[in-house]
C-alpha positions as semicolon CSV with decimal commas, in nm:
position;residue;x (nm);y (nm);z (nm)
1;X;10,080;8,844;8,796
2;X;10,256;9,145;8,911
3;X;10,563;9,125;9,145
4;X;10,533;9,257;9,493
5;X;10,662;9,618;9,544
6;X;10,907;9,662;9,796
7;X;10,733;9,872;10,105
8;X;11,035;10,134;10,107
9;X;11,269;10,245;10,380
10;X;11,090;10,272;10,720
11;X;11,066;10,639;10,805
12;X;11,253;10,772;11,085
13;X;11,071;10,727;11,437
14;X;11,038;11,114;11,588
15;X;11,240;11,201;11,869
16;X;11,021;11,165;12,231
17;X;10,965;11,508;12,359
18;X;11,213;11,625;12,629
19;X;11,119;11,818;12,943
20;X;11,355;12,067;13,052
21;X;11,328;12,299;13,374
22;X;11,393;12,638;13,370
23;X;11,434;12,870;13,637
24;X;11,486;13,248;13,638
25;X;11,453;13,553;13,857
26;X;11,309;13,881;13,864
27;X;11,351;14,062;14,178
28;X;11,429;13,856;14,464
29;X;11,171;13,600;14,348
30;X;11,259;13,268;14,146
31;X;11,040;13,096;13,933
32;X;10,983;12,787;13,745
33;X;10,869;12,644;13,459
34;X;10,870;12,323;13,211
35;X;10,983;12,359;12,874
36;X;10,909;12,069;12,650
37;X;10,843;11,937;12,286
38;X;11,049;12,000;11,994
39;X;11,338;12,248;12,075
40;X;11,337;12,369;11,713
41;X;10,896;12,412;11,761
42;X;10,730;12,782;11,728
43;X;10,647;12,794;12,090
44;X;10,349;12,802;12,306
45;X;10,328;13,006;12,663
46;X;10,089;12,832;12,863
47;X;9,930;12,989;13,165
48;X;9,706;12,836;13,433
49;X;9,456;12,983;13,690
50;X;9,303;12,952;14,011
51;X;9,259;12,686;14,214
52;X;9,576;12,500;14,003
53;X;9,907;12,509;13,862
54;X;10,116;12,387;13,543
55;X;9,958;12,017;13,522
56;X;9,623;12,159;13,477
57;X;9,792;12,172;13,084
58;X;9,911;11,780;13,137
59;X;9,622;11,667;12,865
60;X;9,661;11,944;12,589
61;X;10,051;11,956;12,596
62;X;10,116;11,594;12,427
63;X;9,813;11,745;12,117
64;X;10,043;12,016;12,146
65;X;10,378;11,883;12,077
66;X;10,239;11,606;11,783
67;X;10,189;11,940;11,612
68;X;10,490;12,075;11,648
69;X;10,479;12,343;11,896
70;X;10,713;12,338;12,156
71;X;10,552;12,452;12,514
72;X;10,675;12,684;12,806
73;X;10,436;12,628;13,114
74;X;10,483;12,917;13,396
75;X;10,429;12,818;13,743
76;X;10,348;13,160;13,840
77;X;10,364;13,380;14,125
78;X;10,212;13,262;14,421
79;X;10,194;12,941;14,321
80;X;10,565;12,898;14,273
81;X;10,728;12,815;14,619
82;X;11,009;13,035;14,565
83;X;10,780;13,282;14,416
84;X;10,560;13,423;14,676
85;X;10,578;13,756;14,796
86;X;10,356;13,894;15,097
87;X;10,095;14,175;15,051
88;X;9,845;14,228;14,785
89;X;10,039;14,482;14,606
90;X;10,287;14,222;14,514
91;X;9,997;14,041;14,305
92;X;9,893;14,344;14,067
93;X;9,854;14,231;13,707
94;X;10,131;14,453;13,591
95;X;10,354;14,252;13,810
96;X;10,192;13,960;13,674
97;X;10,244;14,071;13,319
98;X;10,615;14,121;13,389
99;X;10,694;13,747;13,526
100;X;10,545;13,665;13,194
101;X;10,766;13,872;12,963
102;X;11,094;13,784;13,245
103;X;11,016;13,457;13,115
104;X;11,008;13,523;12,728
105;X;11,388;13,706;12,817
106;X;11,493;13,420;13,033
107;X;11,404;13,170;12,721
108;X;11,586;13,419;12,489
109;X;11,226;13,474;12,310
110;X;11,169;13,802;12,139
111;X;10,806;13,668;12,131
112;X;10,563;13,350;12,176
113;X;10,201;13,267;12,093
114;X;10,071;13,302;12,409
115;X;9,759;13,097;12,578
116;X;9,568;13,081;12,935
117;X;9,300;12,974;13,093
118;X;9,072;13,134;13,388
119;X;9,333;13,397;13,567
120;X;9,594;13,290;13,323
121;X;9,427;13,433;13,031
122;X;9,327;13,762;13,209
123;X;9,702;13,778;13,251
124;X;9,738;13,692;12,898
125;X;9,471;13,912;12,773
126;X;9,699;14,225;12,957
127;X;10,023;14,087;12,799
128;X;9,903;14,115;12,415
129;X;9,728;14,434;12,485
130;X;10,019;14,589;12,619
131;X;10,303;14,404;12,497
132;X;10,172;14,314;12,163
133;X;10,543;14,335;11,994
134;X;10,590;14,031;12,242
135;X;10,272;13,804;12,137
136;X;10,260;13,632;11,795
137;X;9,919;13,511;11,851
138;X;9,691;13,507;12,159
139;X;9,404;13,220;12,275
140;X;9,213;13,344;12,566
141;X;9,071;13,012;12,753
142;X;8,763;13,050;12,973
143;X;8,831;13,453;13,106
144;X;8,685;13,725;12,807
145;X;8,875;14,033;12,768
146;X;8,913;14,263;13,085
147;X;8,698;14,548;12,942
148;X;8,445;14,330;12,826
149;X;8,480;14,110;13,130
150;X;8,395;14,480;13,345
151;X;8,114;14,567;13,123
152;X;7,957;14,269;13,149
153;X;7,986;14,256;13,537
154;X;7,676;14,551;13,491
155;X;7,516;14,447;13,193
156;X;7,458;14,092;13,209
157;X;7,420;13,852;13,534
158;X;7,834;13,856;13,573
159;X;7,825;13,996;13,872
160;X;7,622;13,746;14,050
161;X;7,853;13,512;13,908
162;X;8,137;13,670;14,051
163;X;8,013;13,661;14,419
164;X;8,328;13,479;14,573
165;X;8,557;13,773;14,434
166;X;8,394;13,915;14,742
167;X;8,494;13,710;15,000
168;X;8,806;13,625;14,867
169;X;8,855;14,008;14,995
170;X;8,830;13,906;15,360
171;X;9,168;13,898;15,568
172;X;9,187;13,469;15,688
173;X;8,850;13,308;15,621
174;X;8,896;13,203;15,248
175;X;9,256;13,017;15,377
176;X;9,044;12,811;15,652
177;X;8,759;12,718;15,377
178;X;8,956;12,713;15,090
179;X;9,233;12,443;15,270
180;X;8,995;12,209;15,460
181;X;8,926;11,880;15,326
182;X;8,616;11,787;15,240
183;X;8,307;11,942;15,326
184;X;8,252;12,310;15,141
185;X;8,540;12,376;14,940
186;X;8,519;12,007;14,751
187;X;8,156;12,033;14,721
188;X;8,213;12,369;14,597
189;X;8,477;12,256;14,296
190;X;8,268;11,941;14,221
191;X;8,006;12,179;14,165
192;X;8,211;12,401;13,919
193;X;8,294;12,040;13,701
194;X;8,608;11,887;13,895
195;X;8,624;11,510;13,886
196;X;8,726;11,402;14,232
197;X;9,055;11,351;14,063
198;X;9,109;11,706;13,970
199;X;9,005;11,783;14,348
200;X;9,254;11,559;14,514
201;X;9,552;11,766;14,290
202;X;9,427;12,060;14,442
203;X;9,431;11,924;14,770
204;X;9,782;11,845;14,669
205;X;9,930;12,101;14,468
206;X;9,753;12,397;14,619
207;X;9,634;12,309;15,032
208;X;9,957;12,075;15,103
209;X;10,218;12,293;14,885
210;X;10,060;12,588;15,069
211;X;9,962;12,764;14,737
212;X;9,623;12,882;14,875
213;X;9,730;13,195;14,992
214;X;9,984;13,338;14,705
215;X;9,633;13,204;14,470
216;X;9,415;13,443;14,632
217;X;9,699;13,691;14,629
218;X;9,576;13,767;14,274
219;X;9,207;13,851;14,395
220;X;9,270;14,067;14,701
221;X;9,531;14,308;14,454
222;X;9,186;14,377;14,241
223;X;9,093;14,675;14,427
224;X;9,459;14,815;14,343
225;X;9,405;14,800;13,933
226;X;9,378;15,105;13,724
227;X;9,216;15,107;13,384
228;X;9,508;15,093;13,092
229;X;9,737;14,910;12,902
230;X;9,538;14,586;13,066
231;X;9,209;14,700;12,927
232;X;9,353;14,840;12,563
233;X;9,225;14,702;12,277
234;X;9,414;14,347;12,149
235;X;9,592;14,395;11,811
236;X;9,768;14,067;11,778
237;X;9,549;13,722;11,625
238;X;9,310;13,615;11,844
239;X;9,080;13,282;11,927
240;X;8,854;13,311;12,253
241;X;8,721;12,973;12,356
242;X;8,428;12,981;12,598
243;X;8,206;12,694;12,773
244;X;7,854;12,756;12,747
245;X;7,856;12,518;13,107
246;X;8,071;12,782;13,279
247;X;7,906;12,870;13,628
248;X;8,174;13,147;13,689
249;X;8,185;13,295;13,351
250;X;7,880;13,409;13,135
251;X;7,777;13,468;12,809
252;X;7,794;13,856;12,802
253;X;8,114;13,915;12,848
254;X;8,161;13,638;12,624
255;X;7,989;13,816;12,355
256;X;8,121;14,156;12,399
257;X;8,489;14,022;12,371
258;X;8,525;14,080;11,991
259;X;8,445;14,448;12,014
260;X;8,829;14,473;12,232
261;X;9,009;14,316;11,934
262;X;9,152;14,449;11,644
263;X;9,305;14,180;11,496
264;X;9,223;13,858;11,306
265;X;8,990;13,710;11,590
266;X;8,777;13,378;11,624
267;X;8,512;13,283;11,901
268;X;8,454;12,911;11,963
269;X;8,164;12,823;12,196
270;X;8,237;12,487;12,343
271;X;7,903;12,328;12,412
272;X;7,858;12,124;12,736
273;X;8,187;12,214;12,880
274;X;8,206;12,321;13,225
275;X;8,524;12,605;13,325
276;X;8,788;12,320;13,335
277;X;8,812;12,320;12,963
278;X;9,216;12,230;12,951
279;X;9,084;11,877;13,154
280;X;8,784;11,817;12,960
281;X;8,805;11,886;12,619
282;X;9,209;11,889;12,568
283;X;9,225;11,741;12,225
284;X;8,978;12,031;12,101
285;X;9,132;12,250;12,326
286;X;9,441;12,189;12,151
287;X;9,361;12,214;11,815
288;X;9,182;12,560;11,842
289;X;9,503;12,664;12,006
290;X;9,694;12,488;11,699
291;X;9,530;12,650;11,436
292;X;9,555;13,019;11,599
293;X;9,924;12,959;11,584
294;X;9,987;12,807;11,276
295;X;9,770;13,093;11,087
């Protein structure tokens, strides 16, 4: 009968991720954000959009980290309480761009992968177009590239889509609808896929923090864009995940995004998914985002 084999030395436990706040300035603004996971990880800029902030990245981050990426997640301008500036000019996407690569300097980066979601990868989108000596890899979440996003606004049934870019021109009346409780605005979110626990954050991270306003900040500076390094073509690795469940976002600009990239690029369609993809699919979400930087 053979002797029992000794089970070996018990491998080390890892470390628990640490969370560490940093804070910088550009301008007379301050900003923060979380940096977490393993300090010696490649790291991962993660960028949220409208109607939330930084824990709308809660559920990918830990898939994130058991990888071995290490995370930066920007509370950005407007959202930020020490980071929101009056007028629309203040919210132009090359200012946007900028509190992005002020960040990279602040963490003493030369360059990240770099990932959003909704307004956060439109911002992303301009960064590795025109910074692309500052992106190692991009993922795109939910928003297609900005050229292909404007042809498909007259090509396909974007445009419809996009009705409430419209009134989120109007001086007052989005503030009143967007921060009542109940009623339209919670209707309007449960309708776009939040669970009434994703609506009671943004009761409490956007209406009660008074984020509502610097959030449609971003919107009303639309009219002030001009076609260029935003719109170039994307020369850095690229995976663009899209929901085939997205109300705000359809399938032709979807499509048209791989013609804007000249680069190693990937579409995944994620089937059934509504816009909140970083919520409901953040295991899948993760991995995509994973294998994009690891490549």
């Amino acid at each position: 009968m053979a002797e029992p084999t000794s089970p070996g030395p018990t491998p080390p436990r890892p470390e628990p991720a640490t969370s560490r706040e940093i804070t910088f300035s550009r301008g007379r603004l301050t900003f923060r954000a979380i940096d977490s996971g393993p300090v010696d990880g490649a790291v991962v800029v993660l960028l949220h959009g409208f109607p939330q902030r930084t824990s709308s990245w809660n559920a990918v981050i830990p898939h994130l980290h058991a990888a071995g990426f290490r995370t930066l997640v920007l509370d950005q301008r407007g959202y930020c309480s020490t980071a929101r500036p009056s007028g629309r000019r203040a919210y132009r996407l090359s200012e946007l761009v900028g509190d992005v690569l002020a960040l990279l300097d602040s963490a003493n980066l030369p360059a990240a992968h770099v990932v959003g979601h909704d307004w956060g990868a439109a911002v992303a989108w301009a960064v590795a177009a025109g910074h692309p000596d500052r992106v190692l890899s991009l993922t795109a979440v939910s928003v297609p590239h900005l050229a292909a996003f404007r042809q498909a606004m007259f090509l396909s049934d974007q445009l419809l889509r996009s009705w409430y870019i419209g009134l989120f021109q109007l001086p007052w009346l989005p503030e009143r609808l967007l921060c009542s409780r109940g009623g339209l605005p919670d209707r309007a979110l449960a309708g776009m896929g939040m669970t009434p626990e994703m609506i009671a954050r943004y009761h409490g991270e956007m209406v009660a923090d008074g984020a509502v306003p610097g959030g449609l900040g971003w919107y009303r500076a639309l009219p002030l864009a001009s076609p260029g390094k935003a719109t170039a073509r994307v020369r850095v690795p690229t995976t663009f995940v899209w929901s085939d469940h997205d109300p705000a976002l359809g399938r032709g600009g979807a499509e048209r995004t791989a013609r804007f990239v000249d680069a190693d690029y990937r579409f995944v369609e994620m089937s059934g998914a509504s816009h909140w993809i970083p919520e409901e699919r953040p295991e899948e979400l993760a991995r995509e985002i994973a294998a994009r930087a690891g490549s």
